[in-house]
Coordinates of N, CA and C in Angstrom, one line a residue:
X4 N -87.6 -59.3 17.0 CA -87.6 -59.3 18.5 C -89.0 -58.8 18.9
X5 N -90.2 -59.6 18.5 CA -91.5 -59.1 18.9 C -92.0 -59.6 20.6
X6 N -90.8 -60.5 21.1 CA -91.6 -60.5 22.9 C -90.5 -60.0 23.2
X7 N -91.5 -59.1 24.2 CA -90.4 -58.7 25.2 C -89.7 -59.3 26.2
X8 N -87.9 -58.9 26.7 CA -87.3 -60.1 27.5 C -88.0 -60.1 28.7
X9 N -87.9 -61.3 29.0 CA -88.2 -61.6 30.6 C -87.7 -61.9 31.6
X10 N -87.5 -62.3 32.7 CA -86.3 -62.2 33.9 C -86.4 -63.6 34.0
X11 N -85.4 -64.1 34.1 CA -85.2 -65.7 34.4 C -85.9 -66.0 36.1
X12 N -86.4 -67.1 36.2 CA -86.9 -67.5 37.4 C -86.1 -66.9 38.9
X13 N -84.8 -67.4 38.7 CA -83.8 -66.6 39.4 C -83.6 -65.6 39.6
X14 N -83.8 -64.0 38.2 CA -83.8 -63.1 38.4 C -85.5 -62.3 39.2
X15 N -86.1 -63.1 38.7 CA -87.5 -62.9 39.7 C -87.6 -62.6 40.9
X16 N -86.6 -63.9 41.3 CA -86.5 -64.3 42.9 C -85.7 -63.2 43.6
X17 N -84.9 -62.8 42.8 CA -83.9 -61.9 43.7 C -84.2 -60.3 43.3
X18 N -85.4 -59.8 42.5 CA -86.0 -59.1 42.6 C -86.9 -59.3 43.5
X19 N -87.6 -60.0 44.2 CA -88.7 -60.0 45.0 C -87.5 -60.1 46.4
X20 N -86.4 -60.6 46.5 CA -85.5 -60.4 47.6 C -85.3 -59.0 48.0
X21 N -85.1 -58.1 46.8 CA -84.3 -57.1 46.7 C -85.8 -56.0 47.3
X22 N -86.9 -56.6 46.9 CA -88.1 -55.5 46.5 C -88.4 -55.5 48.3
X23 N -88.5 -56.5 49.1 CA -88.3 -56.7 50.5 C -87.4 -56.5 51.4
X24 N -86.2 -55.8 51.2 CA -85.2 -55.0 51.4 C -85.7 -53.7 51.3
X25 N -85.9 -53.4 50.2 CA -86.2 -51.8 50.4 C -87.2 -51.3 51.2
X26 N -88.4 -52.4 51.3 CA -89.6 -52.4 51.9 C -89.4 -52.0 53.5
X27 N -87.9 -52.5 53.9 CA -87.8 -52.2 55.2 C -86.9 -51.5 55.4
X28 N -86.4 -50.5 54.7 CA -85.5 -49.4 54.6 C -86.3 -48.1 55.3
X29 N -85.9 -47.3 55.6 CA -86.4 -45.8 56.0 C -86.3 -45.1 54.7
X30 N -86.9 -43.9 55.3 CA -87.2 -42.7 53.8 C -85.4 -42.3 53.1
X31 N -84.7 -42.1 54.9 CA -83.4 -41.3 53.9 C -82.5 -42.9 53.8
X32 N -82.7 -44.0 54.4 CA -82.2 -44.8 53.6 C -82.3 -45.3 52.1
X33 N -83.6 -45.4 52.0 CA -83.9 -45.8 50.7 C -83.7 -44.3 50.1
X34 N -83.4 -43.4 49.9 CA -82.9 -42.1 49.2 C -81.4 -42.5 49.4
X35 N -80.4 -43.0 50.1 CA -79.2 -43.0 49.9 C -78.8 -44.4 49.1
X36 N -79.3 -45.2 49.3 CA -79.5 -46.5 48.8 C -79.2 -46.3 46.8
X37 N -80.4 -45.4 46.4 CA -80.9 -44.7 45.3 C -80.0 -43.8 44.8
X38 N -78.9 -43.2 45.2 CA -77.9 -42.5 45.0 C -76.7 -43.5 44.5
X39 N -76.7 -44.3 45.5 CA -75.0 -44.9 45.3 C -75.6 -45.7 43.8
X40 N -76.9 -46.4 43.7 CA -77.2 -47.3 43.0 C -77.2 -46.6 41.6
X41 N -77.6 -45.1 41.7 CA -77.4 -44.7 40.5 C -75.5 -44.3 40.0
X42 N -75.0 -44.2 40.7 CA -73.7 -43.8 41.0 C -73.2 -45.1 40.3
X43 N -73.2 -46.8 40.6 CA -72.6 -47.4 40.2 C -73.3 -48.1 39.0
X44 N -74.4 -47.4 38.5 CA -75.0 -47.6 37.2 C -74.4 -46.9 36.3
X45 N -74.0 -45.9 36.6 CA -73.2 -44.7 35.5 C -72.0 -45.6 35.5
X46 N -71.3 -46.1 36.8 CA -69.9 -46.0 36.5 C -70.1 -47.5 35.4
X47 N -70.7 -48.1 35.5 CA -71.0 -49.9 34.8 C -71.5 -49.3 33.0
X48 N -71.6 -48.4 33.1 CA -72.3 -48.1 31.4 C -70.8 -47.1 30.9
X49 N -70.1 -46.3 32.1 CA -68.8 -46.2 31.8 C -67.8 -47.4 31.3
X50 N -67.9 -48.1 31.9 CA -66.9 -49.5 31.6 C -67.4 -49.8 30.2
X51 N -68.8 -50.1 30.4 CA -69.7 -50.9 29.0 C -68.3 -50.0 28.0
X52 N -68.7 -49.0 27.9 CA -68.5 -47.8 26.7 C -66.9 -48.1 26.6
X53 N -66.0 -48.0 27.3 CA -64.7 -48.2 27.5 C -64.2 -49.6 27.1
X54 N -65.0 -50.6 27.0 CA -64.2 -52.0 26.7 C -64.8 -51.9 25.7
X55 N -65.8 -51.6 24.8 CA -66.5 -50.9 23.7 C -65.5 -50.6 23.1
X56 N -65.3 -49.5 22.9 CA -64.1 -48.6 22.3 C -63.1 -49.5 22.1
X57 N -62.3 -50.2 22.9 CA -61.3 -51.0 23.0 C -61.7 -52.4 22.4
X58 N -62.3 -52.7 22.3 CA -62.8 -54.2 21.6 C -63.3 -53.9 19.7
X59 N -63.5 -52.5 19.4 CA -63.9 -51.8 18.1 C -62.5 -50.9 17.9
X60 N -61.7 -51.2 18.1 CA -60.2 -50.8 18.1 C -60.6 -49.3 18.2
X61 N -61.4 -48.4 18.8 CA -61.9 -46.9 18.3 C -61.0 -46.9 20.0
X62 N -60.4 -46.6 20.5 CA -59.6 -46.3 21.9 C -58.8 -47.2 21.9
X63 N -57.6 -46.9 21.9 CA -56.1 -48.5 22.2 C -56.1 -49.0 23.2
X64 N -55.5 -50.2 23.3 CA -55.4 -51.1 24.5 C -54.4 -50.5 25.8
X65 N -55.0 -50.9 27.1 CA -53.2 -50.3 27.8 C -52.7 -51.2 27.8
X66 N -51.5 -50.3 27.9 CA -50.1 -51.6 28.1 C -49.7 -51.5 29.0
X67 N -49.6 -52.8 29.9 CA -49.0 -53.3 30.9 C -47.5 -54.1 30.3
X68 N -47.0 -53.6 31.4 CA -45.6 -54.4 31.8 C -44.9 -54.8 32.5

């Protein structure tokens, strides 16, 4: 893996969407913005880790019924 990944054309675009959004945010918006965003990065690396566990049989499946 000697190149580094790159963003697909699409992902580009919606980072230059995203980068023009913030651009017109205010100070304590773009500070609250930055909070939740980190908030639902933890909870997404929570899941990662949890279907993780459960896909490497290391945590059991729930049971539904």
């Amino acid at each position: 893996m000697d190149r580094p990944v790159e963003l697909s054309l699409e992902q580009q675009f919606n980072l230059r969407s995203f980068e023009t959004q913030v651009e017109k945010m205010s100070h304590e918006q773009a500070q609250h913005f930055l909070v939740k965003l980190y908030e639902q990065m933890m909870m997404r690396e929570t899941m990662y880790k949890h279907f993780l566990k459960q896909e490497w049989g290391i945590e059991p499946r729930p049971q539904f019924e």
